[in-house]
Amino acid sequence: MQKKYLMLVCAASLTLGACQSNQSKKELIKPVFTADDMDLSVKPGENFYQYANGGWMKQHPLPDDKSRFGSFDLLAEQSKEKVKTIVEKAAAEKGAEGSLSQKIGDFYGAGMNTEVINQAGYTPIQPLLDKVNNIQTKADITPFISELTRLQLTPLFYFYASADQKNSEMTIAGIYQSGLGMPDRDYYLSDDETSVKLREAYVVYLTKLFTMTGNTEDDAAALAQTVMAFETQLAEASNTRLENRNPHATYNKVDVDGLSQMAPQFPWKAYLKGIDMENAGDINVNQPTFIKEVALMYEVESLDTWKAFLSSVVIRKTASYLSDDFVNANFAFYGEALSGQKAMEPRWKRILESTSSALGEAVGQLFVAEYFPPAAKERMDNLVENLRIAFGQRIDQLEWMSDETKTAAHEKLAAIRVKIGYPNKWRDYTELKIDAASYLDNVLASNRFEFAYEMGKIGKAVDKDEWRMTPQTVNAYYSPVGNEVVFPAAILQPPFFYLDGDDAVNYGAIGVVIGHEMTHGFDDQGRLYGKDGNLQTWWTDEDSERFNSRTQILVDQFNQIEVLPGKYADGELSLGENIADLGGLAISYQAYQNAIKEKGNIADIDGFTDEQRFFLGYSRVWAQNIRDKEILRRTKTDVHSLGINRVNGPLPNLQEFYDAFNLDKAAALFISPEYRATIW
């Protein structure tokens, strides 16, 4: 759960192009919008996404090892190359035992040693499988579930640490539904053709895993069917992704006795003792119905059924770290069947990702030292403050919000904490032991280390300086309980941020990202948290009603978007992100207008006005090619809209977009003013 939970103005002159660089001028990248990058055969009012990105998409065809590839992904690939240089250097240094370079180098080296890994086959997990086989009674199940929890193999539910949503200064334990091998409950329960075929492919995958670990084909097939039936029961009791977006419904705080009363058939005290958390204190149960079903299944399901399921968890959760036959089987389902990938990523990328995950801030320290000079952090802080000012102006301009709620909104906006680039203090990896002998052992050692680290927070004050992303991650997030926005170093590069680019493009790209993350504090979920990060009511009832009526317009708009023939976007699931995209655009555009107020006329570049380049800069961030299977998967499981819809969806709600490209009601994207979504 830790990994699952798992969520910028330049100098005082506001001239982004004047920002720092430790590169020579000739190395700087300028944003360019030309016929080669665009598709000028399409009118901007017909399909702005294609108009802005058609050439880029043609120049960047979808690689076989990707189910989606866009400008966002291209930056992530470039970040990987930088991390690779760091990791390979650490491996070559042969650092002293216990040093960061030794841990990084040995972790990566063990993962790249395919000869040793292939010779081992599945023997690295044999001790865990033996423990399953040695289960004789129901009482034997619980300590094994505890052991898998400590290894972060999450057999049934995540047990994690997080801020108390109604007392955000304190860290409490949480329980969150898990146990499914497919990425969403609907794959088990829906009758559409795609889901039916994926269920069949999943059973084939499970059968192969059981066969490769020593079972006959007939026994393996029977075990796979048993596991499928077991997981289907879990799926039926699981919350939908939409239900999990309701923070009030997922806040159910109990103590250990209360947990035992909620789901009495499961031996909670024995389980908690097995993870050294018998004095866990307060525990938030996100999905009580699911936990009750788990407890009932613990009581009524046969020992053989439990052993089949637990064996499948061990094999499935470790398959990508074992020999090639396991890795290939894992890819055949999760890569090909689910996402439509034609080939696996090169091994070095997969091992690099694993290394960067296990030793995130250790790698991050080296990444920042090499690629993120200190001056950048200060200047990006300034940019965030410009967006904060613009957001405040937008709040003041709202006709639908009362003065009372506006005052509280300003207080929350002012209280947003900003984290740029990298943490003020780094994680200590002293207790994590890594060696060059076994890749899987290193992965599990890292998991145990991470779990113990998280458990050590429970019952203590929240560490406000902690990050939930590494500096080398190309992403950003807003935390509602922390009321903070976080922008890792790796995202502060083209196409998000151009050191030698004009203000319009930078405000359209990284500026909108900043506004997007700030808006998450005021979206359909974030608005339910106060300035201190506590789940509380700070809106008037009338303002809430007006807000909901405006967001419903956005839901309806996206529900009408056909992503594939007969398949439509989910406007409710993606509502928070769509609100943030729309809000980010409006806020950053206002910040840009503030920045150029005293500059007079802005010269055209590449034949485009500055207002046009603002929207082109935004669109380029979401340029991508994507496979149909990945479109279906993301539409079902991702709270973010597809790239094309992050452009063509929000822009027609902005009058500034129409004005920039002289669009009238004849344009295909035109929405009559009375039907536009205007929120922030």
XYZ file of C-alpha atoms in Angstrom:
680
model
C 0.000 0.000 0.000
C 2.903 2.307 0.655
C 3.887 2.245 -2.986
C 0.283 2.284 -4.119
C -0.530 5.389 -2.075
C 0.061 5.110 -2.584
C -0.551 11.380 -5.290
C 6.359 26.713 -10.689
C 7.424 30.938 -11.608
C 10.973 31.523 -12.396
C 12.833 34.627 -11.250
C 11.160 37.765 -9.972
C 10.949 38.983 -13.572
C 8.562 36.066 -14.284
C 10.611 35.277 -17.386
C 10.871 31.518 -17.483
C 13.406 31.518 -20.280
C 15.890 33.216 -17.945
C 16.048 30.194 -15.643
C 19.265 28.512 -14.616
C 21.169 25.821 -16.412
C 24.399 23.957 -15.943
C 24.298 23.151 -19.643
C 25.798 25.149 -22.464
C 23.480 27.273 -24.563
C 23.737 24.954 -27.529
C 22.383 22.063 -25.423
C 19.180 23.843 -24.435
C 15.975 22.629 -26.036
C 13.508 25.136 -27.438
C 9.844 24.297 -27.979
C 9.039 24.212 -31.683
C 5.642 24.128 -33.369
C 5.964 23.573 -37.102
C 4.249 21.591 -39.814
C 6.555 18.677 -39.003
C 5.254 18.489 -35.441
C 1.633 19.222 -36.226
C -1.100 18.136 -38.609
C -2.096 21.286 -40.412
C -4.554 19.353 -42.588
C -6.801 19.356 -39.521
C -8.388 22.587 -38.353
C -7.778 23.497 -34.700
C -11.518 23.664 -34.068
C -12.108 20.192 -35.490
C -9.621 18.175 -33.439
C -7.106 20.332 -31.623
C -5.201 17.341 -30.296
C -4.524 16.033 -33.811
C -3.825 19.536 -35.125
C -1.219 20.177 -32.437
C 0.339 16.710 -32.255
C -0.261 14.845 -35.503
C 3.301 15.253 -36.761
C 4.822 14.370 -33.424
C 2.738 11.204 -33.255
C 3.843 10.176 -36.744
C 7.493 10.774 -35.830
C 7.179 8.713 -32.635
C 5.457 5.445 -33.599
C 4.476 3.075 -30.837
C 7.413 0.803 -29.898
C 6.680 -2.912 -29.587
C 7.573 -2.841 -25.892
C 5.056 -0.112 -25.078
C 1.292 -0.163 -24.806
C 1.320 3.638 -24.752
C 4.032 6.057 -25.755
C 3.781 9.809 -25.607
C 5.809 12.910 -24.877
C 5.311 12.203 -21.158
C 6.694 8.698 -21.670
C 9.550 10.004 -23.801
C 10.678 12.167 -20.894
C 10.425 9.144 -18.592
C 12.645 7.210 -21.004
C 15.194 10.015 -20.966
C 15.104 9.987 -17.170
C 15.751 6.236 -17.232
C 18.859 6.781 -19.328
C 20.149 9.215 -16.739
C 19.391 6.835 -13.887
C 21.058 4.025 -15.829
C 24.262 6.049 -16.009
C 24.125 6.594 -12.252
C 23.381 2.963 -11.423
C 25.998 1.508 -13.776
C 28.569 3.880 -12.352
C 27.660 2.721 -8.835
C 27.998 -0.897 -9.943
C 31.415 -0.241 -11.497
C 32.707 1.524 -8.378
C 32.449 -1.617 -6.216
C 31.705 0.591 -3.208
C 32.553 -0.292 0.363
C 30.200 -2.738 2.102
C 27.148 -0.854 3.322
C 27.682 2.215 1.132
C 24.888 3.484 -1.083
C 26.896 2.726 -4.202
C 27.416 -0.875 -3.016
C 23.699 -1.371 -2.376
C 22.653 0.213 -5.666
C 25.319 -1.581 -7.687
C 24.717 -5.023 -6.159
C 20.931 -4.758 -6.448
C 21.180 -3.866 -10.126
C 23.955 -6.356 -10.788
C 22.043 -9.234 -9.204
C 19.026 -8.409 -11.342
C 21.109 -8.343 -14.512
C 22.781 -11.695 -13.753
C 20.393 -13.774 -15.851
C 22.676 -16.806 -15.835
C 22.360 -17.218 -12.071
C 18.648 -16.337 -12.090
C 17.810 -18.846 -14.826
C 19.811 -21.594 -13.159
C 17.866 -21.024 -9.942
C 14.461 -21.381 -11.625
C 11.830 -21.151 -8.912
C 14.064 -22.357 -6.085
C 14.229 -18.849 -4.553
C 10.519 -19.135 -3.662
C 10.636 -22.810 -2.695
C 10.928 -21.987 1.033
C 7.692 -19.971 0.840
C 5.913 -22.681 -1.144
C 7.091 -25.270 1.385
C 5.494 -23.229 4.140
C 2.201 -23.304 2.255
C 2.451 -27.054 1.760
C 3.146 -27.512 5.482
C -0.066 -25.747 6.529
C -2.033 -28.348 8.489
C -4.791 -26.307 10.171
C -6.599 -22.996 9.748
C -4.480 -21.637 12.589
C -1.403 -22.182 10.411
C -2.765 -19.832 7.738
C -2.589 -16.662 9.802
C 1.171 -16.525 10.503
C 1.835 -17.156 6.813
C -0.473 -14.308 5.796
C 1.423 -12.146 8.291
C 4.731 -13.199 6.713
C 3.504 -12.331 3.218
C 2.326 -8.969 4.554
C 5.806 -8.234 5.912
C 7.223 -9.154 2.503
C 4.677 -6.778 0.905
C 3.221 -9.598 -1.177
C -0.266 -8.481 0.020
C -2.249 -11.729 -0.172
C -5.616 -10.286 0.925
C -5.317 -6.650 1.968
C -2.728 -3.945 2.394
C -1.754 -3.067 5.951
C -0.175 0.362 5.780
C 0.568 3.621 7.586
C -0.977 6.976 6.706
C -2.133 10.215 8.229
C -5.450 10.048 10.049
C -7.839 11.810 7.695
C -9.606 13.510 10.597
C -6.450 14.165 12.610
C -3.843 14.715 9.915
C -1.038 15.403 12.389
C -0.996 11.762 13.509
C -0.118 8.539 11.669
C -2.440 5.558 12.051
C -2.686 2.097 10.509
C -4.933 1.338 7.573
C -6.371 -1.724 5.839
C -7.166 -1.593 2.128
C -8.660 -4.266 -0.128
C -6.352 -6.359 -2.313
C -5.966 -10.033 -3.295
C -6.921 -9.790 -6.968
C -4.511 -10.894 -9.676
C -6.309 -8.857 -12.320
C -6.206 -5.064 -11.991
C -9.889 -4.429 -11.285
C -12.918 -6.199 -9.827
C -14.893 -5.613 -13.029
C -12.622 -7.957 -14.976
C -13.994 -10.759 -12.786
C -17.630 -9.681 -12.899
C -18.367 -8.005 -16.254
C -19.864 -9.988 -19.106
C -18.386 -7.936 -21.943
C -16.249 -9.793 -24.462
C -12.985 -8.208 -23.302
C -13.507 -9.227 -19.665
C -14.528 -12.777 -20.604
C -11.394 -13.227 -22.717
C -9.177 -11.797 -19.996
C -10.638 -14.195 -17.430
C -9.799 -17.059 -19.764
C -6.270 -15.720 -20.270
C -5.812 -15.272 -16.525
C -6.725 -18.909 -15.854
C -4.234 -19.959 -18.537
C -1.606 -17.832 -16.808
C -2.298 -19.307 -13.383
C -2.233 -22.809 -14.848
C 1.170 -22.128 -16.364
C 2.530 -20.815 -13.068
C 1.358 -23.901 -11.198
C 2.771 -26.168 -13.897
C 6.170 -24.481 -13.798
C 6.358 -25.000 -10.027
C 6.072 -28.779 -10.222
C 2.384 -29.607 -10.588
C 0.972 -31.860 -13.288
C -1.015 -30.102 -16.006
C -4.305 -31.514 -14.707
C -3.542 -30.516 -11.121
C -2.346 -27.087 -12.242
C -5.562 -26.490 -14.210
C -7.663 -27.496 -11.206
C -5.671 -25.238 -8.881
C -6.086 -22.335 -11.310
C -9.860 -22.765 -11.353
C -9.899 -22.878 -7.546
C -7.927 -19.639 -7.352
C -10.144 -17.984 -9.961
C -13.263 -18.836 -7.966
C -11.638 -17.587 -4.745
C -10.583 -14.278 -6.301
C -14.021 -13.843 -7.848
C -15.495 -13.960 -4.342
C -13.037 -11.265 -3.299
C -13.973 -9.212 -6.358
C -17.684 -9.426 -5.565
C -16.987 -7.974 -2.103
C -14.565 -5.305 -3.351
C -15.482 -1.657 -3.666
C -15.603 -0.218 -7.155
C -12.982 2.375 -8.022
C -15.720 4.992 -7.922
C -16.750 3.940 -4.408
C -13.120 4.177 -3.312
C -13.074 7.828 -4.378
C -15.447 8.710 -1.512
C -13.213 9.609 1.465
C -16.143 9.609 3.891
C -17.180 6.065 2.932
C -13.599 4.809 3.211
C -13.042 6.321 6.667
C -14.005 3.703 9.252
C -11.667 4.001 12.239
C -11.654 1.242 14.837
C -9.245 -0.196 17.400
C -8.079 -3.820 17.466
C -11.131 -4.925 19.438
C -13.376 -3.039 17.038
C -11.717 -4.784 14.102
C -12.362 -8.147 15.728
C -16.002 -7.192 16.228
C -16.326 -5.999 12.622
C -14.991 -9.260 11.149
C -14.908 -11.765 14.015
C -14.067 -14.930 12.050
C -10.553 -13.731 11.198
C -7.886 -14.006 13.959
C -6.855 -10.366 13.865
C -4.810 -10.401 17.051
C -2.734 -13.335 15.813
C -2.291 -11.604 12.451
C -1.185 -8.332 14.060
C 1.211 -10.166 16.349
C 2.742 -11.752 13.252
C 3.570 -8.324 11.837
C 4.710 -6.943 15.213
C 1.716 -4.622 15.392
C -0.277 -6.128 18.271
C -0.483 -2.610 19.721
C -1.556 -1.015 16.460
C -3.922 1.461 18.113
C -6.360 3.096 15.690
C -6.895 1.321 12.359
C -8.827 2.755 9.415
C -10.729 0.048 7.529
C -11.264 1.462 4.053
C -13.682 -1.235 2.858
C -15.569 -2.912 5.755
C -17.671 -5.094 3.427
C -14.538 -6.556 1.876
C -12.925 -7.261 5.243
C -16.087 -8.971 6.478
C -16.054 -11.205 3.415
C -12.382 -12.080 3.938
C -13.172 -13.100 7.509
C -16.128 -15.213 6.391
C -13.993 -16.898 3.716
C -11.359 -17.618 6.336
C -13.975 -19.564 8.261
C -15.792 -21.397 5.464
C -13.261 -22.021 2.683
C -11.428 -25.335 2.784
C -7.786 -25.655 3.746
C -6.949 -26.846 0.219
C -8.599 -23.753 -1.282
C -6.576 -21.475 0.981
C -3.361 -23.309 0.159
C -4.044 -23.024 -3.590
C -4.713 -19.301 -3.270
C -1.692 -18.559 -1.084
C 0.573 -20.545 -3.405
C -0.719 -18.507 -6.356
C 0.032 -15.270 -4.495
C 3.613 -16.328 -3.833
C 4.250 -17.335 -7.451
C 2.341 -14.508 -9.107
C 3.844 -11.760 -6.962
C 7.419 -12.977 -7.543
C 7.203 -14.179 -11.159
C 8.835 -11.087 -12.651
C 11.914 -11.628 -10.448
C 12.437 -15.294 -11.317
C 13.821 -17.131 -14.359
C 12.943 -16.243 -17.933
C 10.075 -18.737 -18.229
C 8.284 -17.039 -15.315
C 9.077 -13.570 -16.625
C 7.754 -14.481 -20.070
C 4.556 -15.971 -18.650
C 4.051 -12.844 -16.536
C 4.475 -10.643 -19.611
C 2.162 -12.784 -21.743
C -0.725 -11.924 -19.432
C 0.027 -8.504 -17.945
C 1.792 -7.113 -21.008
C 0.196 -8.743 -24.049
C -3.274 -9.808 -22.932
C -4.045 -6.824 -20.698
C -2.265 -3.967 -22.463
C -1.508 -5.182 -25.973
C 2.291 -4.882 -25.759
C 4.103 -6.782 -28.495
C 7.436 -7.090 -26.736
C 8.958 -6.704 -23.284
C 11.088 -3.753 -22.354
C 14.819 -4.490 -22.366
C 15.894 -6.186 -19.163
C 18.030 -3.263 -18.035
C 14.947 -1.022 -17.919
C 12.994 -3.515 -15.839
C 15.837 -4.055 -13.386
C 16.503 -0.323 -13.273
C 12.902 0.320 -12.289
C 13.135 -2.305 -9.568
C 16.410 -0.836 -8.287
C 15.032 2.688 -8.335
C 11.955 1.516 -6.431
C 13.866 -0.429 -3.769
C 16.494 2.268 -3.204
C 14.477 5.258 -4.324
C 16.043 8.098 -2.378
C 19.502 6.544 -2.510
C 19.328 6.725 -6.302
C 17.572 10.078 -5.967
C 20.495 11.643 -4.126
C 22.825 10.785 -6.995
C 20.267 11.891 -9.584
C 19.805 15.305 -7.987
C 23.544 15.867 -7.597
C 24.050 15.176 -11.291
C 20.972 16.654 -12.959
C 19.221 19.193 -10.711
C 21.263 22.237 -9.645
C 20.144 24.015 -6.443
C 19.215 27.225 -8.289
C 16.418 25.372 -10.075
C 14.652 24.612 -6.811
C 14.477 28.260 -5.783
C 13.216 29.394 -9.158
C 10.568 26.717 -9.336
C 9.378 27.786 -5.876
C 8.808 31.234 -7.342
C 6.783 29.852 -10.217
C 4.472 28.004 -7.819
C 3.860 31.241 -5.959
C 2.813 32.956 -9.205
C 0.267 30.190 -9.767
C -0.927 30.566 -6.170
C -1.533 34.275 -6.763
C -3.470 33.547 -9.951
C -5.562 30.892 -8.193
C -6.473 33.433 -5.534
C -7.590 35.832 -8.240
C -9.731 33.122 -9.792
C -11.382 32.460 -6.433
C -12.183 36.168 -6.050
C -13.810 36.184 -9.499
C -16.176 33.264 -8.812
C -19.813 34.263 -9.054
C -21.148 30.971 -7.722
C -19.193 30.866 -4.437
C -20.223 32.732 -1.283
C -17.881 35.132 0.486
C -17.800 32.796 3.495
C -16.502 29.851 1.471
C -14.163 32.108 -0.517
C -12.480 33.153 2.719
C -11.941 29.516 3.702
C -10.722 28.694 0.163
C -8.127 31.471 0.370
C -6.962 30.117 3.722
C -6.550 26.643 2.303
C -4.751 27.945 -0.789
C -2.348 29.938 1.376
C -1.675 26.874 3.519
C -0.630 24.585 0.619
C 2.909 23.362 1.246
C 5.239 23.188 -1.749
C 7.955 20.594 -2.326
C 10.230 21.038 -5.308
C 12.906 18.773 -6.705
C 13.955 16.611 -3.781
C 13.472 16.129 -0.012
C 15.154 18.325 2.559
C 16.382 15.175 4.273
C 17.176 11.800 2.742
C 16.147 8.291 3.802
C 18.643 6.245 5.810
C 19.265 2.838 4.191
C 21.800 1.609 6.742
C 19.646 -1.311 7.906
C 18.896 -2.537 4.383
C 21.273 -5.366 3.491
C 21.863 -5.945 -0.226
C 24.306 -8.335 -1.876
C 25.112 -9.581 -5.365
C 23.989 -13.182 -4.773
C 20.202 -13.246 -5.306
C 17.942 -10.792 -7.103
C 14.726 -12.033 -5.467
C 16.312 -12.049 -2.010
C 17.249 -8.402 -2.510
C 13.726 -7.530 -3.633
C 12.212 -9.221 -0.583
C 14.813 -7.663 1.716
C 13.825 -4.263 0.353
C 10.149 -5.059 0.869
C 10.742 -6.103 4.486
C 12.795 -2.957 5.068
C 10.080 -0.753 3.587
C 7.300 -2.427 5.556
C 9.192 -2.051 8.832
C 9.857 1.603 7.997
C 6.164 2.241 7.418
C 5.074 0.394 10.554
C 7.519 2.486 12.577
C 5.442 5.583 11.809
C 2.200 4.315 13.333
C 1.169 6.137 16.494
C 3.611 8.975 15.834
C 3.331 12.485 14.445
C 3.302 12.761 10.652
C 6.664 13.681 9.166
C 5.797 16.758 7.085
C 9.111 16.589 5.249
C 8.590 13.109 3.861
C 8.093 12.560 0.128
C 5.916 9.917 -1.554
C 7.771 10.152 -4.870
C 11.442 9.937 -5.700
C 13.311 12.808 -7.401
C 13.870 10.676 -10.531
C 10.121 10.126 -11.009
C 8.489 11.910 -13.951
C 5.272 12.863 -12.215
C 3.787 15.175 -9.589
C 1.117 14.895 -6.917
C -1.144 16.663 -4.451
C -1.756 15.155 -1.010
C -5.117 16.144 0.523
C -4.166 15.103 4.077
C -0.859 16.932 3.766
C -2.354 19.818 1.763
C 0.862 19.831 -0.244
C 1.971 19.832 -3.875
C 5.086 17.887 -4.846
C 7.108 18.246 -8.052
C 10.075 15.857 -8.387
C 13.191 17.020 -10.215
C 12.693 14.699 -13.193
C 9.473 16.369 -14.387
C 11.132 19.783 -14.655
C 12.344 19.189 -18.206
C 10.862 19.429 -21.740
C 8.071 19.089 -22.731
C 6.947 20.379 -19.319
C 9.625 22.970 -18.734
C 11.968 24.563 -21.279
C 14.962 26.402 -19.924
C 15.258 28.293 -23.202
C 11.550 28.480 -23.984
C 9.170 31.420 -24.060
C 6.842 32.122 -21.177
C 3.686 31.157 -23.068
C 4.775 27.561 -23.649
C 6.117 27.100 -20.141
C 2.944 28.417 -18.567
C 0.926 26.190 -20.906
C 2.989 23.139 -19.914
C 4.544 23.097 -16.417
C 2.358 26.017 -15.342
C -0.777 23.993 -16.036
C 0.731 21.020 -14.189
C 1.213 23.242 -11.142
C -2.307 24.604 -11.441
C -3.587 21.058 -11.938
C -2.019 19.839 -8.684
C -3.231 22.889 -6.765
C -6.739 22.370 -8.116
C -6.724 18.851 -6.680
C -7.072 20.542 -3.309
C -10.410 21.869 -4.568
C -11.686 19.040 -6.780
C -14.597 16.743 -5.918
C -12.469 14.895 -3.343
C -9.835 17.442 -2.318
C -12.435 20.063 -1.437
C -13.638 17.777 1.364
C -10.398 18.401 3.274
C -9.675 21.602 5.174
C -6.523 23.711 5.198
C -4.917 21.457 7.830
C -5.591 18.321 5.798
C -8.469 17.100 7.919
C -11.626 15.618 6.427
C -14.148 18.285 7.386
C -16.938 20.493 6.096
C -15.812 24.006 5.242
C -18.247 24.794 2.427
C -21.770 26.100 2.836
C -24.448 23.659 1.674
C -25.466 26.059 -1.076
C -21.907 26.333 -2.395
C -21.571 22.556 -2.406
C -24.755 22.230 -4.438
C -23.579 24.807 -6.962
C -20.175 23.117 -7.186
C -21.752 19.711 -7.783
C -24.038 21.036 -10.491
C -21.048 22.512 -12.322
C -18.954 19.364 -12.007
C -21.882 17.290 -13.290
C -21.578 19.177 -16.569
C -18.011 17.882 -16.829
C -19.159 14.334 -16.000
C -21.790 14.477 -18.739
C -19.337 15.866 -21.286
C -16.802 13.083 -20.745
C -19.445 10.356 -20.595
C -20.285 11.246 -24.197
C -16.715 10.747 -25.449
C -16.401 7.524 -27.461
C -12.912 6.138 -26.813
C -13.407 3.138 -29.135
C -16.453 2.021 -31.117
C -19.190 1.435 -28.564
C -16.892 2.217 -25.583
C -17.181 5.506 -23.710
C -15.074 7.411 -21.211
C -16.073 7.247 -17.546
C -16.815 10.817 -16.554
C -17.382 9.973 -12.893
C -14.205 7.950 -12.400
C -12.082 10.626 -14.094
C -13.916 13.615 -12.605
C -11.192 14.688 -10.160
C -8.508 14.710 -12.847
C -10.764 16.444 -15.351
C -11.567 19.173 -12.817
C -7.830 19.568 -12.195
C -7.035 19.801 -15.923
C -9.700 22.431 -16.473
C -8.731 24.357 -13.344
C -5.022 24.114 -14.141
C -5.587 25.611 -17.587
C -7.670 28.508 -16.290
C -5.304 29.288 -13.408
C -2.099 29.090 -15.437
C -3.561 31.189 -18.247
C -4.372 33.889 -15.695
C -0.859 33.591 -14.240
C 0.571 34.036 -17.732
C -1.522 37.134 -18.307
C -0.235 38.518 -14.999
C 3.330 37.813 -16.104
C 3.077 39.680 -19.412
C 0.916 42.556 -18.234
C 3.744 45.083 -18.400
C 5.468 43.686 -21.484
C 3.303 45.114 -24.228
C 2.949 43.241 -27.498
C 4.446 39.734 -27.526
C 6.047 38.735 -30.810
C 4.773 35.713 -32.724
C 7.047 32.646 -32.787
C 6.848 29.948 -35.466
C 3.904 31.913 -36.851
C 1.839 31.521 -33.692
C 0.698 34.136 -31.191
C 1.672 33.714 -27.566
C -1.896 32.721 -26.649
C -1.839 30.023 -29.311
C 1.512 28.775 -28.068
C 0.115 28.498 -24.548
C -2.479 25.986 -25.739
C -0.049 24.251 -28.100
C 2.396 23.845 -25.205
C -0.340 22.268 -23.117
C -1.397 19.907 -25.873
C 2.143 18.733 -26.607
C 2.452 17.397 -23.049
C -0.278 14.846 -23.840
C 0.829 13.775 -27.329
C 0.804 9.980 -27.463
C 0.113 6.815 -29.405
C -1.750 4.057 -27.591
C -2.990 0.526 -28.259
C -6.685 -0.344 -28.211
C -6.267 -2.828 -25.346
C -4.535 -0.165 -23.314
C -7.347 2.286 -24.073
C -9.833 -0.246 -22.696
C -7.702 -1.001 -19.632
C -7.126 2.628 -18.758
C -10.750 3.590 -19.324
C -11.730 0.920 -16.799
C -8.983 1.445 -14.218
C -7.374 4.891 -14.614
C -8.753 8.036 -12.984
C -6.943 10.049 -15.673
C -8.533 10.629 -19.069
C -6.751 9.507 -22.215
C -4.273 11.989 -23.701
C -6.567 13.074 -26.539
C -9.373 13.728 -24.072
C -7.142 15.729 -21.735
C -6.842 18.147 -24.647
C -10.113 18.047 -26.582
C -12.090 17.593 -23.351
C -11.300 20.683 -21.247
C -10.251 23.223 -23.916
C -13.742 23.787 -25.421
C -14.874 24.979 -21.985
C -12.458 27.936 -22.117
C -13.388 31.108 -24.002
C -9.670 31.967 -24.156
C -9.143 28.910 -26.363
C -11.787 30.077 -28.835
C -10.329 33.586 -28.866
C -6.767 32.357 -29.439
C -7.683 30.451 -32.604
C -10.632 32.587 -33.751
C -13.065 29.692 -33.454
C -16.788 30.161 -33.850
C -19.831 27.952 -33.399
C -19.128 26.197 -36.693
C -16.126 24.420 -35.087
C -16.706 20.767 -34.231
C -15.328 21.302 -30.721
C -17.601 24.288 -30.068
C -19.703 24.169 -26.921
C -22.331 26.828 -26.452
C -21.407 29.070 -23.494
C -24.403 28.034 -21.412
C -23.311 24.372 -21.615
C -19.662 24.878 -20.724
C -18.177 23.699 -17.460
C -16.839 26.656 -15.489
C -15.595 25.675 -12.052
C -12.323 27.281 -10.956
